[in-house]
mmCIF file of N, CA and C in Angstrom:
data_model
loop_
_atom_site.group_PDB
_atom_site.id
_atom_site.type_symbol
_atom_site.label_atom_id
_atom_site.label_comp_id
_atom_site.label_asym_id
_atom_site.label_seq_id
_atom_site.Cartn_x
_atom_site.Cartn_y
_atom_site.Cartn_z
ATOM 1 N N UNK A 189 0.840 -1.188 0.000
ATOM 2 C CA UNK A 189 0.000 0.000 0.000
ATOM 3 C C UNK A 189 0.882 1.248 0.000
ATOM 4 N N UNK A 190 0.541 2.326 -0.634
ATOM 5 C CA UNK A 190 1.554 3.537 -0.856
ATOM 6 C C UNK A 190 1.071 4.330 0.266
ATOM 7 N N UNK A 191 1.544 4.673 0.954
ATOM 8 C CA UNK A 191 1.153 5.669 2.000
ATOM 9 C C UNK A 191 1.903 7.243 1.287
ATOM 10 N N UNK A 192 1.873 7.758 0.436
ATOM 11 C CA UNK A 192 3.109 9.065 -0.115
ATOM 12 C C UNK A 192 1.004 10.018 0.018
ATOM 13 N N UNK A 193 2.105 11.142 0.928
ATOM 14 C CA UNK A 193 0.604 12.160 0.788
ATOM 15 C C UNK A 193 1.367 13.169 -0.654
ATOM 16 N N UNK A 194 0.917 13.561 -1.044
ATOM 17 C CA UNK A 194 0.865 14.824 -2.235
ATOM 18 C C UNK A 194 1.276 16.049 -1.481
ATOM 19 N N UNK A 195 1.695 16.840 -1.881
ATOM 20 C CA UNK A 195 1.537 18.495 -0.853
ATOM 21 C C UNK A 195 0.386 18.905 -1.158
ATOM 22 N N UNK A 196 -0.025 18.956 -2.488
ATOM 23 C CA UNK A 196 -1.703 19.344 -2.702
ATOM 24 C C UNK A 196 -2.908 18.550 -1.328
ATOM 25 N N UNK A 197 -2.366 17.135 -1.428
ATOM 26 C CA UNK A 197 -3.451 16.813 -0.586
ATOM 27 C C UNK A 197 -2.997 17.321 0.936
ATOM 28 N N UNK A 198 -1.914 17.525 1.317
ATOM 29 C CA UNK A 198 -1.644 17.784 2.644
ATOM 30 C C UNK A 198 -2.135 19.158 2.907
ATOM 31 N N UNK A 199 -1.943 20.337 2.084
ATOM 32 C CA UNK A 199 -2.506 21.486 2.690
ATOM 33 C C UNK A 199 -3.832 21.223 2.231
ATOM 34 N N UNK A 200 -4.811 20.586 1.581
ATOM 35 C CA UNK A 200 -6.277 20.511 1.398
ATOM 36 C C UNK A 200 -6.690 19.526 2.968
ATOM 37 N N UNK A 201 -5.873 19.086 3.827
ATOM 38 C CA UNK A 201 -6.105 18.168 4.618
ATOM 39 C C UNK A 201 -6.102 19.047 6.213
ATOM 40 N N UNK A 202 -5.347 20.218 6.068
ATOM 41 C CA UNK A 202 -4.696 21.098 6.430
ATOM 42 C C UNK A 202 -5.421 22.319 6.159
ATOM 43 N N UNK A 203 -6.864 22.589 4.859
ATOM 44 C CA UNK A 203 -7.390 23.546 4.803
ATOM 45 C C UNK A 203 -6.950 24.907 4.701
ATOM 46 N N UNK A 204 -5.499 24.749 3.936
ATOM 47 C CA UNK A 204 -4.671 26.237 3.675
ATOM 48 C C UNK A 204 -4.719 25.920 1.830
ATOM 49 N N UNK A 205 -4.170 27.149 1.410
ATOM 50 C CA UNK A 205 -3.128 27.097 0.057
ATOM 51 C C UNK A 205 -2.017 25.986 -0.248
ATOM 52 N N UNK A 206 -1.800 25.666 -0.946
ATOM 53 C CA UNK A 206 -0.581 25.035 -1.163
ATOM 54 C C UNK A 206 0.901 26.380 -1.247
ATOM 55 N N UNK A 207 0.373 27.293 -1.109
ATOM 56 C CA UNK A 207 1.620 28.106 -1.287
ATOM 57 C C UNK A 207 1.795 28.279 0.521
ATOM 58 N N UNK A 208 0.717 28.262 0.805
ATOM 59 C CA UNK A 208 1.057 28.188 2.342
ATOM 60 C C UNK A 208 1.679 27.302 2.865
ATOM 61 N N UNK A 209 1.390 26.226 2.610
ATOM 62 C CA UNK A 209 2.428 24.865 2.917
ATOM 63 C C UNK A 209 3.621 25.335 2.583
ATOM 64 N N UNK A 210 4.438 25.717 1.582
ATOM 65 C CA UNK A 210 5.618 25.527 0.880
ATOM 66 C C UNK A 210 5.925 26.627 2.132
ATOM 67 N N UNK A 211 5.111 27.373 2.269
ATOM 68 C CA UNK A 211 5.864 28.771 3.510
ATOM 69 C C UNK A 211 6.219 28.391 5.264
ATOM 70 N N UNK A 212 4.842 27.312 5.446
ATOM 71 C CA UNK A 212 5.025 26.630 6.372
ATOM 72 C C UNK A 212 6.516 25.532 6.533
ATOM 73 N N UNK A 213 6.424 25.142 4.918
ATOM 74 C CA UNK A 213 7.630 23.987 4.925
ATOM 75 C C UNK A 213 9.122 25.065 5.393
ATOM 76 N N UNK A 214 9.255 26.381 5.038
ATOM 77 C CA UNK A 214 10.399 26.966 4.655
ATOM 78 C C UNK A 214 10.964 27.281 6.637
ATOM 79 N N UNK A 215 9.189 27.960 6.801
ATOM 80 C CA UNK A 215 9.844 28.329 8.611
ATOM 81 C C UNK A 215 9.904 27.198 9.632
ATOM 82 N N UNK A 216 9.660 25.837 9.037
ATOM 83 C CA UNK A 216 9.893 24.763 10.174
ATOM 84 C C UNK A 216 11.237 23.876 9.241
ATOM 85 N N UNK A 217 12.240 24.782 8.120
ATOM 86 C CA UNK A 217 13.330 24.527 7.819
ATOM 87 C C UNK A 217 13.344 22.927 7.020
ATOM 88 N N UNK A 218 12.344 22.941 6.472
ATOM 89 C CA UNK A 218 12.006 21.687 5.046
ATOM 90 C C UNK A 218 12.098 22.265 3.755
ATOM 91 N N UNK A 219 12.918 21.437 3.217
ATOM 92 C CA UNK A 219 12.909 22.049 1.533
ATOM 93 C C UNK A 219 11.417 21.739 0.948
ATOM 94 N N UNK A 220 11.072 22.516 0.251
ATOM 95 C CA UNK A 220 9.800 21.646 -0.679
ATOM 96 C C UNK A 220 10.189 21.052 -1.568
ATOM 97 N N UNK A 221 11.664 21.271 -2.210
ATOM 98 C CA UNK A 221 11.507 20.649 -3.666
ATOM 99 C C UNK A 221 12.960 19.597 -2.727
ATOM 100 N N UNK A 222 12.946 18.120 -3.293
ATOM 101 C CA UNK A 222 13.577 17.398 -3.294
ATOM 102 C C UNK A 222 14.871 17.215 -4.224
ATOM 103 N N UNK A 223 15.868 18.366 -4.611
ATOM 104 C CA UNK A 223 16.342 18.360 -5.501
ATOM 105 C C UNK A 223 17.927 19.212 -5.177
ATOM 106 N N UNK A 224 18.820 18.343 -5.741
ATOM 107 C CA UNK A 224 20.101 19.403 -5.646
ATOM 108 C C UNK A 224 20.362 20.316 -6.507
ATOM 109 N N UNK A 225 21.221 21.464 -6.629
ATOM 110 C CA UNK A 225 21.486 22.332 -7.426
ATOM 111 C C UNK A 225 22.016 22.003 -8.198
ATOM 112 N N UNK A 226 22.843 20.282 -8.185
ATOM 113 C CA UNK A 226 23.274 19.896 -9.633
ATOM 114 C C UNK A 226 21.979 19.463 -10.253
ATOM 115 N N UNK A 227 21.074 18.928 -9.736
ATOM 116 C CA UNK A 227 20.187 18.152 -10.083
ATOM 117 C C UNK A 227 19.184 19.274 -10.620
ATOM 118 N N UNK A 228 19.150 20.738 -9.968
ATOM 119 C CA UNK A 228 18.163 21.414 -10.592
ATOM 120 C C UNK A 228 18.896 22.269 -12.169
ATOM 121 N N UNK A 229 20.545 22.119 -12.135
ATOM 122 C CA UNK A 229 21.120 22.824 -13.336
ATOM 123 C C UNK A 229 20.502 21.604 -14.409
ATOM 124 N N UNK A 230 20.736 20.298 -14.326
ATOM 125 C CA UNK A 230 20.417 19.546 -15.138
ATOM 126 C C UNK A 230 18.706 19.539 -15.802
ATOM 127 N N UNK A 231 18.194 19.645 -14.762
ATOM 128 C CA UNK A 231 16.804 19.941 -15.728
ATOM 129 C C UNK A 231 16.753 21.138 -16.212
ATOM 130 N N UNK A 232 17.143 21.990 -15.912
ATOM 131 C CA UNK A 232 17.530 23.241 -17.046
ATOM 132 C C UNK A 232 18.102 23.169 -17.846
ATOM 133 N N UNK A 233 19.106 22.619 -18.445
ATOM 134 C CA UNK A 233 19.928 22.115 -18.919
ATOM 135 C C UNK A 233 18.413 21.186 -20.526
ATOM 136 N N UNK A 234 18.236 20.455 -19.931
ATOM 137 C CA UNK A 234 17.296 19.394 -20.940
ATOM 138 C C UNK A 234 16.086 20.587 -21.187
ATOM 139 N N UNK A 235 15.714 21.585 -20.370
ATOM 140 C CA UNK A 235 14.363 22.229 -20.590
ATOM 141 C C UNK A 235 14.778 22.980 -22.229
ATOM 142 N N UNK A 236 16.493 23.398 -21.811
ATOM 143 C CA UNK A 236 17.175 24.249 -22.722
ATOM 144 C C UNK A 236 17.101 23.465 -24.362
ATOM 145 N N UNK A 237 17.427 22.404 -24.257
ATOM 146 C CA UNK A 237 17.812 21.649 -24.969
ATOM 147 C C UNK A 237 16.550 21.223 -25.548
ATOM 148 N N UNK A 238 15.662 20.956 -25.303
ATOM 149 C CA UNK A 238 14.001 20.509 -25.732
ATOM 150 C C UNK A 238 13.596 22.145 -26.565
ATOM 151 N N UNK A 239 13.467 23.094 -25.782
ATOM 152 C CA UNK A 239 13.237 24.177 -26.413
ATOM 153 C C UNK A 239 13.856 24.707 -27.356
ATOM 154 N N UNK A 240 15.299 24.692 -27.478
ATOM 155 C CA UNK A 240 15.816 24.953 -28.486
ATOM 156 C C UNK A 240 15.247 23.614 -30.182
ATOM 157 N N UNK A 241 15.031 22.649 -29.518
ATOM 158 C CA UNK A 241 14.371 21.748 -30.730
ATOM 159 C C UNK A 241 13.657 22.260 -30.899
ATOM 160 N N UNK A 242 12.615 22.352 -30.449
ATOM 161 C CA UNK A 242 11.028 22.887 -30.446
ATOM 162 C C UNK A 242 11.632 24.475 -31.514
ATOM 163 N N UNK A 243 11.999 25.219 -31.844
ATOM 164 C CA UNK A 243 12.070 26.198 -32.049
ATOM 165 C C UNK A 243 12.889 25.858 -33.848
ATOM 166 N N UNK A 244 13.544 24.908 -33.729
ATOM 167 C CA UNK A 244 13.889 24.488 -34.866
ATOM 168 C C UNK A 244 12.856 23.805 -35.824
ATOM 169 N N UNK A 245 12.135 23.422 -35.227
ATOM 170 C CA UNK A 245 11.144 22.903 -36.134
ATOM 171 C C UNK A 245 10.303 23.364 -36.574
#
């Protein structure tokens, strides 16, 4: 059984915004996004690379 809550479902569970969560996550010192700064250059990196196709065609 998957027990993984969503952040959508946690602040709907929670009866806030989801932007409120992410603010809540920041002052009790939780990242929201699960991701390193190599890991976030790299999807920039492919976003770059997709778009530049997209633009060639």
């Amino acid at each position: 059984m998957n027990q993984t809550l969503s952040h959508g479902h946690a602040a709907e569970i929670l009866e806030i915004r989801k932007s409120e969560l992410i603010d809540l996550y920041d002052k009790r010192g939780y990242s929201y996004f699960d991701m390193t700064m190599d890991d976030l250059d790299d999807e920039l990196n492919t976003f770059r690379e997709l778009k530049k196709k997209e633009t060639m065609v």
